[in-house]
PDB file of N, CA, C and O and ligand atoms in Angstrom:
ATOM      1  N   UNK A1034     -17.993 -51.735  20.798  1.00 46.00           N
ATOM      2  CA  UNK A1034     -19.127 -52.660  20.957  1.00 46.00           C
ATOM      3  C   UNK A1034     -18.652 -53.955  21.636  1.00 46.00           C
ATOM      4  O   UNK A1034     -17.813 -54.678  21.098  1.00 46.00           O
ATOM      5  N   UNK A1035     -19.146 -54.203  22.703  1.00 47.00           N
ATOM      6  CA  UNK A1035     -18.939 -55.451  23.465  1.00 47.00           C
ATOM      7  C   UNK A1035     -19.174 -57.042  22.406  1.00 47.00           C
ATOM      8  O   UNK A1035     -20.316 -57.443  22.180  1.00 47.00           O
ATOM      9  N   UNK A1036     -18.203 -57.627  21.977  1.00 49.00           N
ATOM     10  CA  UNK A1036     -18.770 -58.753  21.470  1.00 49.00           C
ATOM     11  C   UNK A1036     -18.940 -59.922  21.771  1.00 49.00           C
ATOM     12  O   UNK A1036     -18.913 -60.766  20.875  1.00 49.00           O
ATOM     13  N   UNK A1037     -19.106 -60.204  22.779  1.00 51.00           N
ATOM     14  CA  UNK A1037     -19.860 -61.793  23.864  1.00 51.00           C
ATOM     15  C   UNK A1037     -21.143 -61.263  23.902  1.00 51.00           C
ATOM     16  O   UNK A1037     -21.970 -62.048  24.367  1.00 51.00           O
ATOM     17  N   UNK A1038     -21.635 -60.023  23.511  1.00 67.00           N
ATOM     18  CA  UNK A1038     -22.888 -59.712  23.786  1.00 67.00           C
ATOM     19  C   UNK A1038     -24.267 -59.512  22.526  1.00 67.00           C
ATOM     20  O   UNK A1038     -25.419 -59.105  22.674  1.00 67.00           O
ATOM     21  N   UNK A1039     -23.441 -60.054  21.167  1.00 87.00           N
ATOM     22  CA  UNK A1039     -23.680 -60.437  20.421  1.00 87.00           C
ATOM     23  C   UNK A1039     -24.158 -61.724  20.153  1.00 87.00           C
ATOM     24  O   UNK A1039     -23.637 -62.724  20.648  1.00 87.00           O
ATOM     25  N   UNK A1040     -25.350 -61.764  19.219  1.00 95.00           N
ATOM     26  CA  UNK A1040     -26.118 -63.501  18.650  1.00 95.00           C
ATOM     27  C   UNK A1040     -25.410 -63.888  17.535  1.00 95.00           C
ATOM     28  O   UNK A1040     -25.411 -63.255  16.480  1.00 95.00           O
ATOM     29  N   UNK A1041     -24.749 -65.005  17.754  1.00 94.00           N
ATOM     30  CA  UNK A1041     -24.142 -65.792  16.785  1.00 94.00           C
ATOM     31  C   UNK A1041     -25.097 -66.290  15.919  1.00 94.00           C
ATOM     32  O   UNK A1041     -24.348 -66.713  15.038  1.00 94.00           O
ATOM     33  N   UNK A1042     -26.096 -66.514  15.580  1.00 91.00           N
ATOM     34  CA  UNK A1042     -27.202 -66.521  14.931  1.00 91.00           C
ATOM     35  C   UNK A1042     -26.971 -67.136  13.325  1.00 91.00           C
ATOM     36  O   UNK A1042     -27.255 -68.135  12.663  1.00 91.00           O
ATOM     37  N   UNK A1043     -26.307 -65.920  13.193  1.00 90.00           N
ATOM     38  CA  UNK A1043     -25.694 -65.950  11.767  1.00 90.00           C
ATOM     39  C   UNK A1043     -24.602 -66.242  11.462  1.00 90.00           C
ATOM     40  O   UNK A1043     -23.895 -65.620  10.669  1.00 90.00           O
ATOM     41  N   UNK A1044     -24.204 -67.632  12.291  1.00 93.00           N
ATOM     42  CA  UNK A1044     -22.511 -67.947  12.150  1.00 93.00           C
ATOM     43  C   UNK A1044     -23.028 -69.499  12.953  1.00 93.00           C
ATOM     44  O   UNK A1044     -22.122 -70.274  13.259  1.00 93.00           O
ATOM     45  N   UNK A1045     -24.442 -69.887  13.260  1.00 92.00           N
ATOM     46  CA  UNK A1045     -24.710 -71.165  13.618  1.00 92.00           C
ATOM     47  C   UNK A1045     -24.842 -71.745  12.405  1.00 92.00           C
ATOM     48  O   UNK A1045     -24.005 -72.648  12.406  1.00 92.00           O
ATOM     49  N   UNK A1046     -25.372 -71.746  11.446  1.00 89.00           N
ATOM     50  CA  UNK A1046     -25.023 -72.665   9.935  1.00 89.00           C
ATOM     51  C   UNK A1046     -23.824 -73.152   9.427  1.00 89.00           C
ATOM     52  O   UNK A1046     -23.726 -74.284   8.952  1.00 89.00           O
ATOM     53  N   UNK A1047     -22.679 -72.162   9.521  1.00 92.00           N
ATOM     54  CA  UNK A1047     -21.580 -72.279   9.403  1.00 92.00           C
ATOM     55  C   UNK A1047     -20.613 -72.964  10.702  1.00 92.00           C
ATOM     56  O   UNK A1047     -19.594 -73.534  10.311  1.00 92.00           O
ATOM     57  N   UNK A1048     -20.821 -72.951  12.004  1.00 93.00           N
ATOM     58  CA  UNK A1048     -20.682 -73.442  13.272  1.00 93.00           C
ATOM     59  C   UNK A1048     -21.105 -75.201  12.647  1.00 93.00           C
ATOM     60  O   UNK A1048     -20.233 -76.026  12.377  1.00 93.00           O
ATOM     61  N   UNK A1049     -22.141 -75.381  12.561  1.00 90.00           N
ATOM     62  CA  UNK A1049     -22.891 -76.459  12.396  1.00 90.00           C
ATOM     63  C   UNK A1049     -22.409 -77.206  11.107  1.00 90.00           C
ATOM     64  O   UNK A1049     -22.772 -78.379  11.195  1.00 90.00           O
ATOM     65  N   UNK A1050     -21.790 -76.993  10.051  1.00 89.00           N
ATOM     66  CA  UNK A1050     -21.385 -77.139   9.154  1.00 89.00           C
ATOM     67  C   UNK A1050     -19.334 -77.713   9.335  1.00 89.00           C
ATOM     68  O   UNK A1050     -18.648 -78.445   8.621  1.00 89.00           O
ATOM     69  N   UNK A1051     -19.036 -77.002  10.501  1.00 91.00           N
ATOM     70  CA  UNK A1051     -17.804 -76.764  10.646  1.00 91.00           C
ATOM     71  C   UNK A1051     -17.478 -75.965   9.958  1.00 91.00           C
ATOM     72  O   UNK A1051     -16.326 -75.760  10.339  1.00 91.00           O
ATOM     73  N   UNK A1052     -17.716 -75.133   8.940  1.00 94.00           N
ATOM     74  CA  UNK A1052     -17.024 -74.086   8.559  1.00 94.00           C
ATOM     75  C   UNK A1052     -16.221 -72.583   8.958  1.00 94.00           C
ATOM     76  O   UNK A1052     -15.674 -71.786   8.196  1.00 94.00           O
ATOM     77  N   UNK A1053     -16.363 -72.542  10.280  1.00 95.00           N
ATOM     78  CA  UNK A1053     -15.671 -72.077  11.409  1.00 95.00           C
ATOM     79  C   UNK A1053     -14.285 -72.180  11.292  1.00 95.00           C
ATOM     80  O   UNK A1053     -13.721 -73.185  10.860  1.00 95.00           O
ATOM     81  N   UNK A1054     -13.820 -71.342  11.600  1.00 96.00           N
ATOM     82  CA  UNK A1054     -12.269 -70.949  12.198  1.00 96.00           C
ATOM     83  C   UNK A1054     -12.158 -71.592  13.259  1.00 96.00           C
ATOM     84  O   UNK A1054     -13.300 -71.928  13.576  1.00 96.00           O
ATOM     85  N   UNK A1055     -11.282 -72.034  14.147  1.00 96.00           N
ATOM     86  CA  UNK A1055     -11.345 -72.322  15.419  1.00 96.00           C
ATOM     87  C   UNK A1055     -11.744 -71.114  16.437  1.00 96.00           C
ATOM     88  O   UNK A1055     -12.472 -71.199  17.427  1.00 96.00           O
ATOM     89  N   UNK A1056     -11.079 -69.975  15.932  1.00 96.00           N
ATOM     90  CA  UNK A1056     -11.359 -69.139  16.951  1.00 96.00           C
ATOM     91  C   UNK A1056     -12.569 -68.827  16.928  1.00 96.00           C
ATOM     92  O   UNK A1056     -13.049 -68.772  18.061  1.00 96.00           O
ATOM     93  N   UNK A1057     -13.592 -68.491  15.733  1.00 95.00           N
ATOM     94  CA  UNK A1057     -14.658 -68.714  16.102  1.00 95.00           C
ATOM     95  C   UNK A1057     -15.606 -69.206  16.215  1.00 95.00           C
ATOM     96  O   UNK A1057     -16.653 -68.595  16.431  1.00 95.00           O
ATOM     97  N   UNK A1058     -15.467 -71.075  16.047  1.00 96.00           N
ATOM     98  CA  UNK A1058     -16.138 -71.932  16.333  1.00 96.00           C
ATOM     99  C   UNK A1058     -15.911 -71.446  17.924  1.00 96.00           C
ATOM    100  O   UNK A1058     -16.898 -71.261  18.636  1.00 96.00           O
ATOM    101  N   UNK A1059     -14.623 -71.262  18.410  1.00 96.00           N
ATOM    102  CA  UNK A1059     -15.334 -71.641  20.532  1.00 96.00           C
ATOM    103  C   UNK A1059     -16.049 -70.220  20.489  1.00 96.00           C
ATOM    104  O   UNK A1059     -17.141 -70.215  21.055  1.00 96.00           O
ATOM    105  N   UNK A1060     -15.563 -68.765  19.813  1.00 95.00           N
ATOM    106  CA  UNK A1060     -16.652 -67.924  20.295  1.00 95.00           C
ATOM    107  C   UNK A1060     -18.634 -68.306  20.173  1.00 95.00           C
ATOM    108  O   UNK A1060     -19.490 -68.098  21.034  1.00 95.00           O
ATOM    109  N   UNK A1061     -18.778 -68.848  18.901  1.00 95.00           N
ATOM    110  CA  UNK A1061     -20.166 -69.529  19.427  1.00 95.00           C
ATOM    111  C   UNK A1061     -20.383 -70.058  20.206  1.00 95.00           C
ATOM    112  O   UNK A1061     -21.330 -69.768  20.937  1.00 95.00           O
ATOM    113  N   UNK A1062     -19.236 -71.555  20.502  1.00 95.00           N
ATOM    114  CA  UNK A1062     -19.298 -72.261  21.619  1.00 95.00           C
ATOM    115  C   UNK A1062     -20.049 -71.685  23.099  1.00 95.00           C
ATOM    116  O   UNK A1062     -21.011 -72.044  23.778  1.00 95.00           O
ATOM    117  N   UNK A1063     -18.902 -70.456  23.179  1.00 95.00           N
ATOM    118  CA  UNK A1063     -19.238 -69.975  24.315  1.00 95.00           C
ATOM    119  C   UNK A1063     -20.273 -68.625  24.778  1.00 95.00           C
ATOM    120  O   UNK A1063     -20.505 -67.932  25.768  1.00 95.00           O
ATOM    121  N   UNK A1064     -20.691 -68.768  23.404  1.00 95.00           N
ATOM    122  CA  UNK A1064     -21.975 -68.023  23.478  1.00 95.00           C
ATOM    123  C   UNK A1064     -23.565 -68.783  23.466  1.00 95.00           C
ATOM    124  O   UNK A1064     -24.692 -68.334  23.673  1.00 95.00           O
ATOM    125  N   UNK A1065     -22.974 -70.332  23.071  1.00 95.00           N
ATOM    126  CA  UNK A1065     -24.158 -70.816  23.214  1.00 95.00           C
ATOM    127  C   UNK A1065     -24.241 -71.156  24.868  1.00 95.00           C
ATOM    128  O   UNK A1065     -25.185 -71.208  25.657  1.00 95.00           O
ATOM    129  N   UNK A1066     -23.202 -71.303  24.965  1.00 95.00           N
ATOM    130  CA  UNK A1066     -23.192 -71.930  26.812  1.00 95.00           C
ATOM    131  C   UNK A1066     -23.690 -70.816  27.261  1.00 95.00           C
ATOM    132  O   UNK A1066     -24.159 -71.068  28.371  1.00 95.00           O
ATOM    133  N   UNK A1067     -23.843 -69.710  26.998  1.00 95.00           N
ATOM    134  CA  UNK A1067     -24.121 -68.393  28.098  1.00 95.00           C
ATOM    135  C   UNK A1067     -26.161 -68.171  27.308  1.00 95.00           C
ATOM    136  O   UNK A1067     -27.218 -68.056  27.928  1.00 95.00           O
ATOM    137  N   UNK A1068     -25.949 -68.193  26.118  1.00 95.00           N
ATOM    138  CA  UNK A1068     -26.967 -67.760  25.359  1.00 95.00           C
ATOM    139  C   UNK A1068     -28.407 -68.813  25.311  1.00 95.00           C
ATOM    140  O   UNK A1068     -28.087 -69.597  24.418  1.00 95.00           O
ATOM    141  N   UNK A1069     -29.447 -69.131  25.669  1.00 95.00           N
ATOM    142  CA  UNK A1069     -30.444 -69.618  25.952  1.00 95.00           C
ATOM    143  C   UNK A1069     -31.202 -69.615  24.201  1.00 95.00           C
ATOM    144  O   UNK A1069     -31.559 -70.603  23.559  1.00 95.00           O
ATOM    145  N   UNK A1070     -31.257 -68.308  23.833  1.00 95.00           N
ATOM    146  CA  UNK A1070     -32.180 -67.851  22.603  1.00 95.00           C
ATOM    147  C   UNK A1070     -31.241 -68.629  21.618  1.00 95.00           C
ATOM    148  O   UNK A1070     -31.707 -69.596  21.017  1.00 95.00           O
ATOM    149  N   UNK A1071     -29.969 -68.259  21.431  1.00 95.00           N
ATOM    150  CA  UNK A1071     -28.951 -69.226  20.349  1.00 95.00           C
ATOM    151  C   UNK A1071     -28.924 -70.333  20.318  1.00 95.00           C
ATOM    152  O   UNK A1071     -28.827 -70.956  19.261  1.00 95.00           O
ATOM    153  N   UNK A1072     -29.021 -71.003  21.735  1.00 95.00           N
ATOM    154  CA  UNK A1072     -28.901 -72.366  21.785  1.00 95.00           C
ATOM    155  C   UNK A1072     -30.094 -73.072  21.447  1.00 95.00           C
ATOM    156  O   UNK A1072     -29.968 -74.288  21.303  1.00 95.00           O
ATOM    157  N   UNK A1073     -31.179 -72.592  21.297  1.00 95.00           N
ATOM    158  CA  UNK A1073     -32.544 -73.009  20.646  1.00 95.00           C
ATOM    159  C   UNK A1073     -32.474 -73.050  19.335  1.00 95.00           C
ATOM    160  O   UNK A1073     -32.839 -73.959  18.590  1.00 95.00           O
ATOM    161  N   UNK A1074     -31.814 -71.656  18.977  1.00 93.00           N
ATOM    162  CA  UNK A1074     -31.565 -71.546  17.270  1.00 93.00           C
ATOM    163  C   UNK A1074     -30.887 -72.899  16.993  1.00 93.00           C
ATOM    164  O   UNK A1074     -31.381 -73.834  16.364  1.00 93.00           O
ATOM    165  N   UNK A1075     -29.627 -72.847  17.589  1.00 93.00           N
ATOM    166  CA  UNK A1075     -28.561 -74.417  17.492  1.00 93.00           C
ATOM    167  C   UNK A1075     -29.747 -75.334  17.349  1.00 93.00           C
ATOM    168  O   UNK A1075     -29.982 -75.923  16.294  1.00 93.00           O
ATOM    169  N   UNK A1076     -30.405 -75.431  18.309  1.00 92.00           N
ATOM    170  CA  UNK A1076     -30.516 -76.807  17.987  1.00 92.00           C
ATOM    171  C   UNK A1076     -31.882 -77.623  17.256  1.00 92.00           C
ATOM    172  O   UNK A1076     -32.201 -78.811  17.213  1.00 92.00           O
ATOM    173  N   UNK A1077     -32.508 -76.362  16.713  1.00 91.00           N
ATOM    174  CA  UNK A1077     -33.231 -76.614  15.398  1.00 91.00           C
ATOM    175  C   UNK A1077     -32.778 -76.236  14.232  1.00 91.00           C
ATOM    176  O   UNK A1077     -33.419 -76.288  13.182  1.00 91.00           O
ATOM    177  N   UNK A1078     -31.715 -75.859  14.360  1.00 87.00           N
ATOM    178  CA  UNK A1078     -30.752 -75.859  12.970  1.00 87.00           C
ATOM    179  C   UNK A1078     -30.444 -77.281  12.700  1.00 87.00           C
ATOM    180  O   UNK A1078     -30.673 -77.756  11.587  1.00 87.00           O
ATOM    181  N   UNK A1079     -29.774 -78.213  13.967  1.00 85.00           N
ATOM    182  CA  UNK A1079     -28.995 -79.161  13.476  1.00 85.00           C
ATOM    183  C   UNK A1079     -29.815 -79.976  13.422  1.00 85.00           C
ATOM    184  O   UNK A1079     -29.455 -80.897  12.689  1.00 85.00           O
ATOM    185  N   UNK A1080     -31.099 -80.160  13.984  1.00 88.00           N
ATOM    186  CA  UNK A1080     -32.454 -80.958  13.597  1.00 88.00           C
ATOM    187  C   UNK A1080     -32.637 -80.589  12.095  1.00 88.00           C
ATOM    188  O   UNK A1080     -32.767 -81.554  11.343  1.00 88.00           O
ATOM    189  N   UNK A1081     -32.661 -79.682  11.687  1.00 82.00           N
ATOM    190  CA  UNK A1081     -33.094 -79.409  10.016  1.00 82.00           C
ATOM    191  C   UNK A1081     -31.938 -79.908   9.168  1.00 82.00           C
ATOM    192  O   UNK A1081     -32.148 -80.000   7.959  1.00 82.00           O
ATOM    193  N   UNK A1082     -30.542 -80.299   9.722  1.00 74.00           N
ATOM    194  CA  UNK A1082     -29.652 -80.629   9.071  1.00 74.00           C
ATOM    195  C   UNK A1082     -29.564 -81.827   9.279  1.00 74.00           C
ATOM    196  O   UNK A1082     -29.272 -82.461   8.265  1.00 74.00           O
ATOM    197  N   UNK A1083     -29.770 -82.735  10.671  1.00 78.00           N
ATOM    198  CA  UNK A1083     -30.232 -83.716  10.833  1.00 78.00           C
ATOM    199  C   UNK A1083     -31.463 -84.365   9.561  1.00 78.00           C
ATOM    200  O   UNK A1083     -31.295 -85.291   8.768  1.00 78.00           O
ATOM    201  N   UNK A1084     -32.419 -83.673   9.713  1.00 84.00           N
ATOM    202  CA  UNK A1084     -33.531 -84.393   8.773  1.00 84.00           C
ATOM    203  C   UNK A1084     -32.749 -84.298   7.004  1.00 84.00           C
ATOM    204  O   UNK A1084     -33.244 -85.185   6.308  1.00 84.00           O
ATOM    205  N   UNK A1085     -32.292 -83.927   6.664  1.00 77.00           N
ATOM    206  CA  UNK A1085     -31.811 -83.367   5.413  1.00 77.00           C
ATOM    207  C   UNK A1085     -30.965 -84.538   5.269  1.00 77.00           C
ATOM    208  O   UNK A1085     -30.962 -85.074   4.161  1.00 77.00           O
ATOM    209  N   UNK A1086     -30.309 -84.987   6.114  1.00 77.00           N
ATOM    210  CA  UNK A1086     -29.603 -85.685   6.023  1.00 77.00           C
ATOM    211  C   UNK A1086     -29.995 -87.147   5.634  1.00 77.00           C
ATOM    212  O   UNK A1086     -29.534 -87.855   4.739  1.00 77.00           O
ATOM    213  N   UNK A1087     -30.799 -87.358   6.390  1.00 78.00           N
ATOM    214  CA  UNK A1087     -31.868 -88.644   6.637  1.00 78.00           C
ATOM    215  C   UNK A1087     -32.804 -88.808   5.306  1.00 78.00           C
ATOM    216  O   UNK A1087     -33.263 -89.797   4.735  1.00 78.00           O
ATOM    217  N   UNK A1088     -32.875 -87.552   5.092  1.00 79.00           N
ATOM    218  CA  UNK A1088     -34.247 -87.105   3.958  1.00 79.00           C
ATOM    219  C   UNK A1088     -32.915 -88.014   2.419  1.00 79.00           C
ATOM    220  O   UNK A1088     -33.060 -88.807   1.489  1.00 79.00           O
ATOM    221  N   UNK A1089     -32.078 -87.432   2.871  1.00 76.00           N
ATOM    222  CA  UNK A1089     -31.172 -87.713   1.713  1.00 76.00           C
ATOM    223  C   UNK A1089     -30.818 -88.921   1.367  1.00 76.00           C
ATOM    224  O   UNK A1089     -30.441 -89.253   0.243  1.00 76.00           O
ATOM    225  N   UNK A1090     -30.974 -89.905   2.711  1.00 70.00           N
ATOM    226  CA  UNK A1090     -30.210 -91.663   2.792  1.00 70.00           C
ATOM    227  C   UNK A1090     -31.341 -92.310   1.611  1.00 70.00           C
ATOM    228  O   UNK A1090     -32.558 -92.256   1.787  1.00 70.00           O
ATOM    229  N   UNK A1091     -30.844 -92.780   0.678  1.00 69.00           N
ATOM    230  CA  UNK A1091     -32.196 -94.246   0.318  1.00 69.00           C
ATOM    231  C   UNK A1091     -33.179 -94.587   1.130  1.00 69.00           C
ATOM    232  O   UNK A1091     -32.988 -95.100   2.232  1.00 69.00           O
ATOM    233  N   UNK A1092     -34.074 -94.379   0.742  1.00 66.00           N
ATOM    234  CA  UNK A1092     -35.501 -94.826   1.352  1.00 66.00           C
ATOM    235  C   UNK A1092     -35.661 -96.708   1.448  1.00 66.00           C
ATOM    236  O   UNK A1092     -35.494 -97.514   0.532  1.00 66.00           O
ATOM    237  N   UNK A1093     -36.015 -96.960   2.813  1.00 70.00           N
ATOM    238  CA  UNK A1093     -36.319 -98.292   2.717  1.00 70.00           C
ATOM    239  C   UNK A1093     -35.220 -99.199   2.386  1.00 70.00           C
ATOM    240  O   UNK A1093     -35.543-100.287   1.911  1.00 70.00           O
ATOM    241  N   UNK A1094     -33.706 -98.888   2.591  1.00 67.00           N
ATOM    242  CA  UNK A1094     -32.446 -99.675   2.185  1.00 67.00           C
ATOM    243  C   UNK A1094     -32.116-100.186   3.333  1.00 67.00           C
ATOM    244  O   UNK A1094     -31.141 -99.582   3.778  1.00 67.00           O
ATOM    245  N   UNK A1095     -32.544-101.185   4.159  1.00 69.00           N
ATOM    246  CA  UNK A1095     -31.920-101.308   5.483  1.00 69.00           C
ATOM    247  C   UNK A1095     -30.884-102.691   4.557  1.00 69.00           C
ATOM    248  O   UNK A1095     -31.268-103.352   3.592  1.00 69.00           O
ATOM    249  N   UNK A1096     -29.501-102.774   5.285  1.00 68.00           N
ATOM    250  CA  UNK A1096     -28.624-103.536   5.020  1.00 68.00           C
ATOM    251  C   UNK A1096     -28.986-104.906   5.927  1.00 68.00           C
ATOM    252  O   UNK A1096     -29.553-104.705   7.002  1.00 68.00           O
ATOM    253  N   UNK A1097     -28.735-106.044   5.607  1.00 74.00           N
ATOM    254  CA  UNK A1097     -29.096-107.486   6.095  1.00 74.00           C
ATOM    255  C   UNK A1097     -27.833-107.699   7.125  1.00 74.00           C
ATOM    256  O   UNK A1097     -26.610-107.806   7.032  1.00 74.00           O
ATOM    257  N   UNK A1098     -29.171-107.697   8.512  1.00 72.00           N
ATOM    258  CA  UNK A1098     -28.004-107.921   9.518  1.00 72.00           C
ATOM    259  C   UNK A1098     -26.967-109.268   8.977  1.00 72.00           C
ATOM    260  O   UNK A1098     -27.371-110.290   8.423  1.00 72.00           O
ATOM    261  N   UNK A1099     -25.839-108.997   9.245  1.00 72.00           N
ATOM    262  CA  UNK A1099     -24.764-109.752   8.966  1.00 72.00           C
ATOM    263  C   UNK A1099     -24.645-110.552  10.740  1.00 72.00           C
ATOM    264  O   UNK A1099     -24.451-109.949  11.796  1.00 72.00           O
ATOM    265  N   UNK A1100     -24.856-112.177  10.518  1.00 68.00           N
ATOM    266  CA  UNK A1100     -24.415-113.279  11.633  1.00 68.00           C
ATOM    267  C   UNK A1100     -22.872-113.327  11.643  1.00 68.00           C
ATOM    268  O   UNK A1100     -21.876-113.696  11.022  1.00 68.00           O
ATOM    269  N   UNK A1101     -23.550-112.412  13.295  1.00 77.00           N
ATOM    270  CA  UNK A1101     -21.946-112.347  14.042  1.00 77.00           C
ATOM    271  C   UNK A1101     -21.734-113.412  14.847  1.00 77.00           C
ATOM    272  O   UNK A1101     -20.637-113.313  15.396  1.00 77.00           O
ATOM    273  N   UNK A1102     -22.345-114.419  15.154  1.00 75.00           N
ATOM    274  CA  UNK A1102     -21.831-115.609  16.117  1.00 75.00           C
ATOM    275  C   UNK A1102     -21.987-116.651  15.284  1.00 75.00           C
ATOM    276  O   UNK A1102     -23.004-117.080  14.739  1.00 75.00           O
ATOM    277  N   UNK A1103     -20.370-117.175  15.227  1.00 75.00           N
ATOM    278  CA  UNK A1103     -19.856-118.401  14.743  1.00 75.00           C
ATOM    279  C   UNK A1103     -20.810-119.605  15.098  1.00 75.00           C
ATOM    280  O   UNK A1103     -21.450-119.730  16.143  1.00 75.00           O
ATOM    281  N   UNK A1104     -20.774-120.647  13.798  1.00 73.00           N
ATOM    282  CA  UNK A1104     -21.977-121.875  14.572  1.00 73.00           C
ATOM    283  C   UNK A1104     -20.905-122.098  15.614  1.00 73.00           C
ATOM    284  O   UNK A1104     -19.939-121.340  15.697  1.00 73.00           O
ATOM    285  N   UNK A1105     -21.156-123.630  16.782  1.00 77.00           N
ATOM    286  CA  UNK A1105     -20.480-124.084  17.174  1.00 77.00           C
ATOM    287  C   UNK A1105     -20.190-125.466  16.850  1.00 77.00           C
ATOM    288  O   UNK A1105     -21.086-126.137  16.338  1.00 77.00           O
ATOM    289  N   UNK A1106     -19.022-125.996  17.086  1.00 78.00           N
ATOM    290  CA  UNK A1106     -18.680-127.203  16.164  1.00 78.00           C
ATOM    291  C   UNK A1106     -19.473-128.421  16.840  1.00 78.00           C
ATOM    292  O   UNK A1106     -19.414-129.547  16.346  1.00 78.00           O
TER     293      UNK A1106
HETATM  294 ZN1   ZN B  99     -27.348 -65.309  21.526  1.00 54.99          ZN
END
């Protein structure tokens, strides 16, 4: 069975996660560069991991910009 001709599909969560090997983090790599349908999968995966992420920060905590320019004397 030819395997570049295979959907990483089910190894983009784990890709996305880093939980990848090296060797086959670049085989996704280079199946997303060739693959159109995967690379869509990619990249509403990492949007859903993206939001999860965000979903997760404290709501409404923005930190008080801190004054970066010295008075002058
Ligand atoms: Zn594919």
């Amino acid at each position: 069975m030819a395997d570049h001709t295979a959907h990483v599909r089910d190894q983009l969560d784990l890709y996305l996660t880093g939980a990848l090997d090296t060797e086959r983090e670049r085989h996704v790599e280079r199946h997303l560069f060739t693959c159109p349908t995967c690379r869509v999968e990619a990249d509403q995966a990492s949007e859903v991991a993206l939001e999860l992420t965000v979903a997760s920060a404290p709501p409404g905590d923005e930190p008080d910009p801190a004054p970066t320019i010295a008075p002058r004397p």
